[in-house]
């Protein structure tokens, strides 16, 4: 598949594969795919391959054999009990926790690490709030590459940290937040210490496009009214927009679902920009939220994400930590879906937008739940308390379970 890497801001073609921004205007980069060879084809032509990232290989800018752990192909659950609880016509959950390392990041990493091999790189690296590092560590292991991950000290959920260490990455924590870690990794990449696989590398969002492709594929191109994403560094919602535009350009879909982004209240620079109707955002110093995955004050793809929201007639909203935790429990206890806090922000945002009358109760909505509940066991234990300890007799256990209410919401 032919493509060109361009500056998203000024359109200039960028040939140096190791740049992470436009040399002329410092704008973010994007991959411009030439889809002309797909004209006259249809989605049905792809379906001989199993549902997953590589079903959509024609839309991905790598030529060689992919480094794959069979990512994608995640369930799209029809959540009737959740819809009843929220009071909306239809809610589906795209459960990205079912990916090989438990988050949607695997979709970008299969492409990004394949690209690293094509460029002959030996060491890959990233800054991360946790999931990116877990995913990169696994794909680097699979590809036989060295891996360096830089994390904000003390603010990465235990499961994610455990994964990065387990897969053999060099894990460094820095005194600062994600935005500081990203600045450091960019500097290391510029100096040639590593090939950076954060989402400012435009090959990452290319892989993440497949999340939106799958949703449309699983719905047989019967478009939902709205797709809701939790937003942190803001590449994933942009990737969805790019995916939708590509299928629209081929005539596979006519309209675009309203892309809607949810940030955590303490880390919501894009929501503030949206509320002002602006394309530009002001970074938040010292971002905070229990949803550590999206604890980001200066989203690298922020302007792209705003474009995705404005162009599709979507919206953005911020939710509190309490709303996030309530939504996480609701997903677990009404639908059996185990999502980490950041993922649950999508559902918390839907509830808020319905309550505020900004989303119609007649809509058909897809919420993207980006990561698995086991990523952050501490967040769960803080809500659910400890198990009841007792003697190993039926009588003692009967007594224990008869005390207090049966756990529910
Ligand atoms: N949900 C989860 C579970 C995430 O890990 C992230 C981002 C997001 C949502 C937001 O996606 O950044 O594309 O807007 N995690 C990154 C990381 C920052 O380092 O793992 P985004």
Coordinates of C-alpha atoms and ligand atoms in Angstrom, one line a residue:
X1 CA 0.0 0.0 0.0
X2 CA 1.4 3.4 -1.0
X3 CA 1.5 6.2 1.5
X4 CA 3.2 9.5 2.4
X5 CA 4.0 10.9 5.9
X6 CA 2.8 14.5 6.1
X7 CA 2.6 17.3 8.5
X8 CA -1.0 17.4 9.7
X9 CA -0.9 21.2 10.1
X10 CA 0.9 22.4 7.0
X11 CA 0.6 19.4 4.7
X12 CA 4.3 19.2 3.9
X13 CA 5.7 15.7 3.1
X14 CA 8.2 14.5 5.7
X15 CA 10.7 12.0 4.4
X16 CA 13.0 11.4 7.4
X17 CA 11.4 8.4 9.1
X18 CA 12.9 9.4 12.5
X19 CA 11.2 12.7 12.9
X20 CA 8.3 13.0 15.3
X21 CA 7.1 16.5 14.2
X22 CA 7.2 18.7 11.1
X23 CA 10.7 20.2 10.6
X24 CA 9.1 23.4 9.2
X25 CA 6.2 24.1 11.7
X26 CA 6.6 21.5 14.5
X27 CA 3.1 20.3 13.6
X28 CA 2.0 16.7 14.3
X29 CA 2.6 14.1 11.6
X30 CA 0.1 11.8 9.9
X31 CA 0.2 9.0 7.4
X32 CA -1.7 9.9 4.2
X33 CA -2.8 6.5 2.7
X34 CA -3.3 6.2 -1.1
X35 CA -6.4 4.0 -1.2
X36 CA -6.9 4.2 -5.0
X37 CA -6.1 0.5 -5.4
X38 CA -9.1 -0.3 -3.2
X39 CA -11.6 1.6 -5.3
X40 CA -14.4 -0.7 -6.4
X41 CA -13.9 -3.1 -3.5
X42 CA -16.2 -3.6 -0.5
X43 CA -15.9 -4.6 3.1
X44 CA -17.0 -8.1 2.1
X45 CA -13.7 -8.5 0.2
X46 CA -11.8 -8.3 3.5
X47 CA -13.8 -10.9 5.4
X48 CA -11.9 -14.0 4.3
X49 CA -9.4 -13.0 7.0
X50 CA -10.4 -13.4 10.7
X51 CA -11.7 -10.4 12.6
X52 CA -8.6 -8.6 13.9
X53 CA -6.1 -5.9 13.1
X54 CA -4.7 -7.6 10.0
X55 CA -8.1 -8.1 8.3
X56 CA -7.6 -4.4 7.5
X57 CA -4.0 -4.8 6.3
X58 CA -4.8 -2.9 3.1
X59 CA -5.3 0.2 5.3
X60 CA -2.0 -0.1 7.2
X61 CA 1.3 1.4 6.1
X62 CA 3.7 -1.6 6.5
X63 CA 4.7 -4.1 3.8
X64 CA 6.6 -6.8 5.7
X65 CA 5.3 -9.8 7.7
X66 CA 3.8 -8.3 10.8
X67 CA 5.0 -8.8 14.4
X68 CA 1.6 -10.0 15.8
X69 CA 0.1 -11.5 18.9
X70 CA -3.2 -11.8 17.2
X71 CA -4.5 -8.5 18.5
X72 CA -7.9 -7.0 17.8
X73 CA -11.1 -9.1 17.1
X74 CA -12.4 -7.9 20.5
X75 CA -16.1 -8.3 21.5
X76 CA -18.7 -5.7 20.8
X77 CA -21.2 -6.5 23.6
X78 CA -24.8 -5.5 23.3
X79 CA -25.5 -4.1 26.8
X80 CA -29.2 -4.1 27.4
X81 CA -29.0 -3.9 31.2
X82 CA -26.7 -1.0 31.0
X83 CA -28.9 0.7 28.5
X84 CA -31.9 0.3 30.8
X85 CA -30.0 1.7 33.7
X86 CA -28.8 4.7 31.8
X87 CA -32.1 5.2 30.0
X88 CA -30.9 5.1 26.4
X89 CA -32.1 3.1 23.4
X90 CA -29.0 1.0 22.8
X91 CA -25.5 0.8 24.3
X92 CA -22.8 -1.4 23.0
X93 CA -19.4 -1.8 24.6
X94 CA -16.3 -2.5 22.5
X95 CA -14.2 -4.3 25.0
X96 CA -10.5 -3.7 24.3
X97 CA -9.5 -5.4 27.5
X98 CA -9.7 -8.6 25.4
X99 CA -6.5 -7.7 23.5
X100 CA -3.3 -9.8 24.2
X101 CA -1.9 -7.3 26.8
X102 CA -5.3 -6.1 27.9
X103 CA -5.7 -2.8 26.1
X104 CA -6.2 -1.2 22.7
X105 CA -2.6 -0.3 22.6
X106 CA -1.8 -3.7 21.0
X107 CA -3.5 -2.5 17.8
X108 CA -0.9 0.3 17.4
X109 CA 2.0 -1.7 18.6
X110 CA 1.7 -4.5 16.1
X111 CA 2.0 -1.9 13.4
X112 CA 4.6 0.3 15.2
X113 CA 7.0 -2.6 16.0
X114 CA 6.7 -4.0 12.5
X115 CA 7.7 -0.5 11.3
X116 CA 10.6 -0.5 13.7
X117 CA 11.9 -3.7 12.2
X118 CA 11.4 -2.3 8.7
X119 CA 13.6 0.6 9.6
X120 CA 16.3 -1.7 11.1
X121 CA 15.9 -0.3 14.7
X122 CA 17.3 -2.3 17.5
X123 CA 15.8 -0.5 20.6
X124 CA 12.3 0.8 20.9
X125 CA 11.0 3.0 23.7
X126 CA 8.1 5.0 25.0
X127 CA 6.8 7.2 27.7
X128 CA 3.6 5.8 29.2
X129 CA 0.9 6.0 31.8
X130 CA 1.2 2.2 31.8
X131 CA -0.7 0.5 29.0
X132 CA 1.5 1.7 26.1
X133 CA 4.6 0.4 28.0
X134 CA 3.0 -3.0 28.8
X135 CA 2.1 -3.4 25.1
X136 CA 5.4 -2.2 23.7
X137 CA 7.3 -4.5 26.1
X138 CA 5.4 -7.5 24.8
X139 CA 5.7 -6.7 21.1
X140 CA 9.4 -5.9 21.5
X141 CA 9.9 -9.3 23.2
X142 CA 8.1 -11.0 20.3
X143 CA 10.3 -9.1 17.8
X144 CA 13.6 -9.6 19.6
X145 CA 14.1 -5.9 20.2
X146 CA 15.4 -4.0 23.2
X147 CA 12.8 -1.9 25.0
X148 CA 13.0 1.1 27.3
X149 CA 10.0 2.5 29.0
X150 CA 9.8 5.8 31.0
X151 CA 7.0 6.1 33.5
X152 CA 5.7 8.8 35.8
X153 CA 6.9 7.7 39.3
X154 CA 4.2 6.3 41.6
X155 CA 1.3 6.9 39.2
X156 CA 1.2 3.7 37.1
X157 CA -1.3 1.0 38.0
X158 CA 0.3 -2.1 39.4
X159 CA -0.8 -4.5 36.6
X160 CA 0.7 -2.4 33.9
X161 CA 4.0 -2.0 35.7
X162 CA 4.1 -5.7 36.3
X163 CA 3.6 -6.4 32.6
X164 CA 6.3 -4.1 31.5
X165 CA 8.8 -5.6 33.9
X166 CA 7.6 -9.2 33.1
X167 CA 8.1 -8.8 29.4
X168 CA 11.7 -7.7 30.0
X169 CA 11.7 -4.0 29.3
X170 CA 14.1 -1.6 31.0
X171 CA 11.7 0.3 33.2
X172 CA 12.6 3.7 34.4
X173 CA 10.4 5.9 36.6
X174 CA 10.9 9.7 36.6
X175 CA 10.1 12.4 39.0
X176 CA 7.3 14.0 37.1
X177 CA 4.1 13.2 35.2
X178 CA 3.4 11.6 31.7
X179 CA 4.0 14.9 29.9
X180 CA 7.5 15.1 31.5
X181 CA 8.2 11.4 30.6
X182 CA 7.2 12.1 27.0
X183 CA 9.5 15.1 26.8
X184 CA 12.4 12.9 28.0
X185 CA 11.7 10.1 25.6
X186 CA 11.5 12.5 22.7
X187 CA 14.9 13.8 23.6
X188 CA 16.3 10.2 23.7
X189 CA 14.8 9.5 20.3
X190 CA 16.2 12.6 18.8
X191 CA 19.7 11.6 20.1
X192 CA 19.3 8.1 18.5
X193 CA 19.1 6.2 21.8
X194 CA 15.8 4.5 20.8
X195 CA 13.0 4.4 18.2
X196 CA 10.0 6.1 19.8
X197 CA 6.7 4.3 19.7
X198 CA 4.4 6.8 21.4
X199 CA 1.4 7.9 19.4
X200 CA 3.2 11.0 18.1
X201 CA 4.8 8.3 15.9
X202 CA 2.1 8.4 13.1
X203 CA 2.3 4.6 12.5
X204 CA 0.8 3.9 15.9
X205 CA -2.6 5.6 15.2
X206 CA -2.7 3.8 11.9
X207 CA -3.0 0.5 13.8
X208 CA -5.5 2.0 16.2
X209 CA -7.8 2.8 13.2
X210 CA -8.7 -0.8 13.2
X211 CA -10.8 -0.4 16.4
X212 CA -13.3 1.8 14.5
X213 CA -13.1 -0.5 11.5
X214 CA -14.0 -3.5 13.6
X215 CA -17.0 -1.7 15.2
X216 CA -18.4 -0.9 11.8
X217 CA -17.6 -4.4 10.6
X218 CA -19.3 -6.0 13.6
X219 CA -22.4 -3.9 13.0
X220 CA -22.5 -4.8 9.3
X221 CA -22.0 -1.1 8.5
X222 CA -25.2 -0.2 10.3
X223 CA -23.7 3.0 11.8
X224 CA -24.2 3.8 15.4
X225 CA -25.2 7.4 16.2
X226 CA -22.2 8.0 18.4
X227 CA -18.9 6.4 19.5
X228 CA -17.5 7.5 22.9
X229 CA -13.8 7.3 23.7
X230 CA -11.9 8.1 26.9
X231 CA -9.3 10.7 26.0
X232 CA -5.8 11.1 27.3
X233 CA -3.0 11.8 24.9
X234 CA -5.8 12.0 22.3
X235 CA -4.5 9.8 19.5
X236 CA -7.2 7.1 19.7
X237 CA -10.2 9.3 19.0
X238 CA -8.2 10.8 16.1
X239 CA -7.4 7.4 14.8
X240 CA -11.2 6.6 14.8
X241 CA -11.8 9.7 12.8
X242 CA -9.1 8.9 10.3
X243 CA -10.6 5.3 9.9
X244 CA -14.1 6.6 9.3
X245 CA -12.9 9.2 6.8
X246 CA -11.0 6.5 4.9
X247 CA -14.1 4.2 4.6
X248 CA -16.2 7.2 3.7
X249 CA -13.7 8.1 0.9
X250 CA -14.2 4.6 -0.6
X251 CA -18.0 5.0 -0.3
X252 CA -18.2 2.1 2.2
X253 CA -20.1 4.5 4.6
X254 CA -22.0 7.7 3.8
X255 CA -22.1 9.4 7.2
X256 CA -19.9 9.5 10.2
X257 CA -21.0 8.7 13.8
X258 CA -20.6 11.5 16.3
X259 CA -17.2 11.0 17.9
X260 CA -17.4 12.0 21.5
X261 CA -14.5 12.3 24.0
X262 CA -14.4 12.0 27.7
X263 CA -11.7 13.3 30.0
X264 CA -11.3 13.1 33.7
X265 CA -12.1 16.4 35.5
X266 CA -8.6 17.0 36.8
X267 CA -7.0 16.4 33.4
X268 CA -9.4 18.0 30.9
X269 CA -7.7 20.5 28.7
X270 CA -9.6 19.4 25.6
X271 CA -13.0 19.6 27.3
X272 CA -12.1 23.2 28.3
X273 CA -11.2 24.0 24.7
X274 CA -14.4 22.4 23.4
X275 CA -16.5 24.4 25.8
X276 CA -14.9 27.6 24.4
X277 CA -15.5 26.3 20.8
X278 CA -11.7 26.6 20.2
X279 CA -9.3 24.5 18.1
X280 CA -6.6 25.2 20.6
X281 CA -6.2 24.0 24.1
X282 CA -4.3 25.3 27.1
X283 CA -2.3 22.5 28.8
X284 CA -3.2 21.7 32.4
X285 CA -0.4 21.8 34.9
X286 CA -0.3 19.0 37.5
X287 CA -3.1 16.8 36.0
X288 CA -4.9 14.5 38.6
X289 CA -7.4 11.7 38.4
X290 CA -7.9 8.2 39.7
X291 CA -8.0 7.1 36.1
X292 CA -4.2 7.2 35.8
X293 CA -4.2 6.0 32.2
X294 CA -5.6 9.4 31.2
X295 CA -3.8 11.6 33.7
X296 CA -2.3 13.8 31.0
X297 CA -2.3 17.6 30.9
X298 CA -0.7 18.3 27.5
X299 CA -2.2 15.8 25.0
X300 CA 0.2 15.4 22.0
X301 CA -2.7 14.8 19.6
X302 CA -5.0 17.3 21.2
X303 CA -5.7 19.5 18.1
X304 CA -6.3 16.4 16.0
X305 CA -8.8 15.1 18.6
X306 CA -10.7 18.4 18.6
X307 CA -10.9 18.2 14.8
X308 CA -12.3 14.7 15.1
X309 CA -15.0 15.9 17.5
X310 CA -16.0 19.1 15.6
X311 CA -16.1 17.5 12.2
X312 CA -18.4 14.7 13.2
X313 CA -20.7 16.9 15.3
X314 CA -19.7 15.1 18.5
X315 CA -18.9 16.6 21.8
X316 CA -16.6 16.4 24.8
X317 CA -17.3 16.2 28.5
X318 CA -15.4 15.8 31.8
X319 CA -16.3 13.4 34.6
X320 CA -15.3 13.2 38.3
X321 CA -13.4 10.3 39.8
X322 CA -16.6 9.4 41.6
X323 CA -18.6 9.2 38.4
X324 CA -15.7 7.1 36.9
X325 CA -15.8 4.6 39.7
X326 CA -19.6 4.3 39.7
X327 CA -19.5 3.6 36.0
X328 CA -16.8 1.0 36.5
X329 CA -18.9 -0.8 39.0
X330 CA -22.0 -0.5 36.8
X331 CA -20.1 -2.2 33.9
X332 CA -19.0 -5.0 36.2
X333 CA -22.2 -5.6 38.0
X334 CA -24.8 -5.1 35.3
X335 CA -22.8 -6.5 32.4
X336 CA -19.9 -8.6 33.7
X337 CA -17.5 -6.3 31.9
X338 CA -14.2 -5.7 33.7
X339 CA -12.9 -2.3 32.6
X340 CA -10.1 -0.2 34.2
X341 CA -11.1 3.3 35.5
X342 CA -10.1 5.2 32.4
X343 CA -12.2 2.9 30.2
X344 CA -15.2 3.4 32.4
X345 CA -14.9 7.1 31.8
X346 CA -16.6 6.5 28.5
X347 CA -19.7 5.2 30.2
X348 CA -19.5 7.9 32.9
X349 CA -19.5 10.5 30.2
X350 CA -22.5 8.9 28.4
X351 CA -24.4 9.0 31.6
X352 CA -23.6 12.6 32.2
X353 CA -24.4 13.7 28.6
X354 CA -27.8 11.9 28.9
X355 CA -28.6 13.5 32.2
X356 CA -27.6 17.0 30.8
X357 CA -29.8 16.4 27.7
X358 CA -26.8 16.7 25.4
X359 CA -27.3 13.1 24.1
X360 CA -30.7 12.0 23.0
X361 CA -32.2 8.9 24.7
X362 CA -33.1 7.6 21.3
X363 CA -29.5 7.2 20.2
X364 CA -27.6 4.0 19.5
X365 CA -24.3 4.4 21.2
X366 CA -21.0 2.5 21.3
X367 CA -18.7 3.1 24.3
X368 CA -15.1 2.0 23.9
X369 CA -13.7 0.4 27.0
X370 CA -10.0 0.6 26.4
X371 CA -8.4 -1.5 29.1
X372 CA -9.0 -4.5 31.4
X373 CA -10.0 -4.2 35.1
X374 CA -7.0 -6.3 36.2
X375 CA -4.7 -3.5 35.1
X376 CA -5.5 -1.6 38.2
X377 CA -6.2 -4.0 41.1
X378 CA -5.7 -1.3 43.7
X379 CA -8.6 0.8 42.3
X380 CA -10.8 -2.3 42.6
X381 CA -9.8 -3.2 46.1
X382 CA -10.3 0.4 47.2
X383 CA -14.0 0.2 46.1
X384 CA -14.8 -3.4 47.0
X385 CA -13.0 -3.9 50.3
X386 CA -11.6 -7.2 51.6
X387 CA -13.1 -10.7 51.5
X388 CA -14.7 -12.1 54.6
X389 CA -12.2 -14.4 56.4
X390 CA -13.6 -17.3 58.5
X391 CA -13.0 -20.9 59.6
X392 CA -13.1 -23.7 57.1
X393 CA -16.6 -25.1 58.0
X394 CA -19.9 -24.8 56.2
X395 CA -21.5 -23.4 59.3
X396 CA -19.0 -20.6 59.6
X397 CA -19.3 -19.7 55.9
X398 CA -23.1 -19.8 56.1
X399 CA -22.9 -17.4 59.0
X400 CA -20.4 -15.1 57.2
X401 CA -22.6 -14.9 54.1
X402 CA -25.8 -14.2 56.0
X403 CA -24.3 -11.1 57.6
X404 CA -24.9 -7.8 55.9
X405 CA -26.5 -7.3 52.5
X406 CA -25.7 -9.5 49.5
X407 CA -23.1 -7.4 47.6
X408 CA -24.6 -5.5 44.7
X409 CA -24.5 -1.9 43.4
Ligands
LIG1 N1 -7.7 4.3 28.0 C1 -6.7 3.7 28.4 C2 -6.9 2.4 29.2 C3 -5.4 4.2 28.2 O1 -4.3 3.5 28.6 C4 -5.2 5.4 27.4 C5 -3.9 6.0 27.1 C6 -6.4 6.0 27.0 C7 -7.7 5.5 27.3 C8 -6.4 7.3 26.2 O2 -6.0 7.1 24.9 O3 -4.1 8.6 24.8 O4 -5.1 7.8 22.7 O5 -6.3 9.4 24.1 N2 -2.9 5.5 27.6 C9 -1.5 6.0 27.2 C10 -0.5 5.1 27.8 C11 -1.3 7.4 27.4 O6 0.7 5.5 28.0 O7 -0.7 3.9 28.1 P1 -5.3 8.3 24.1

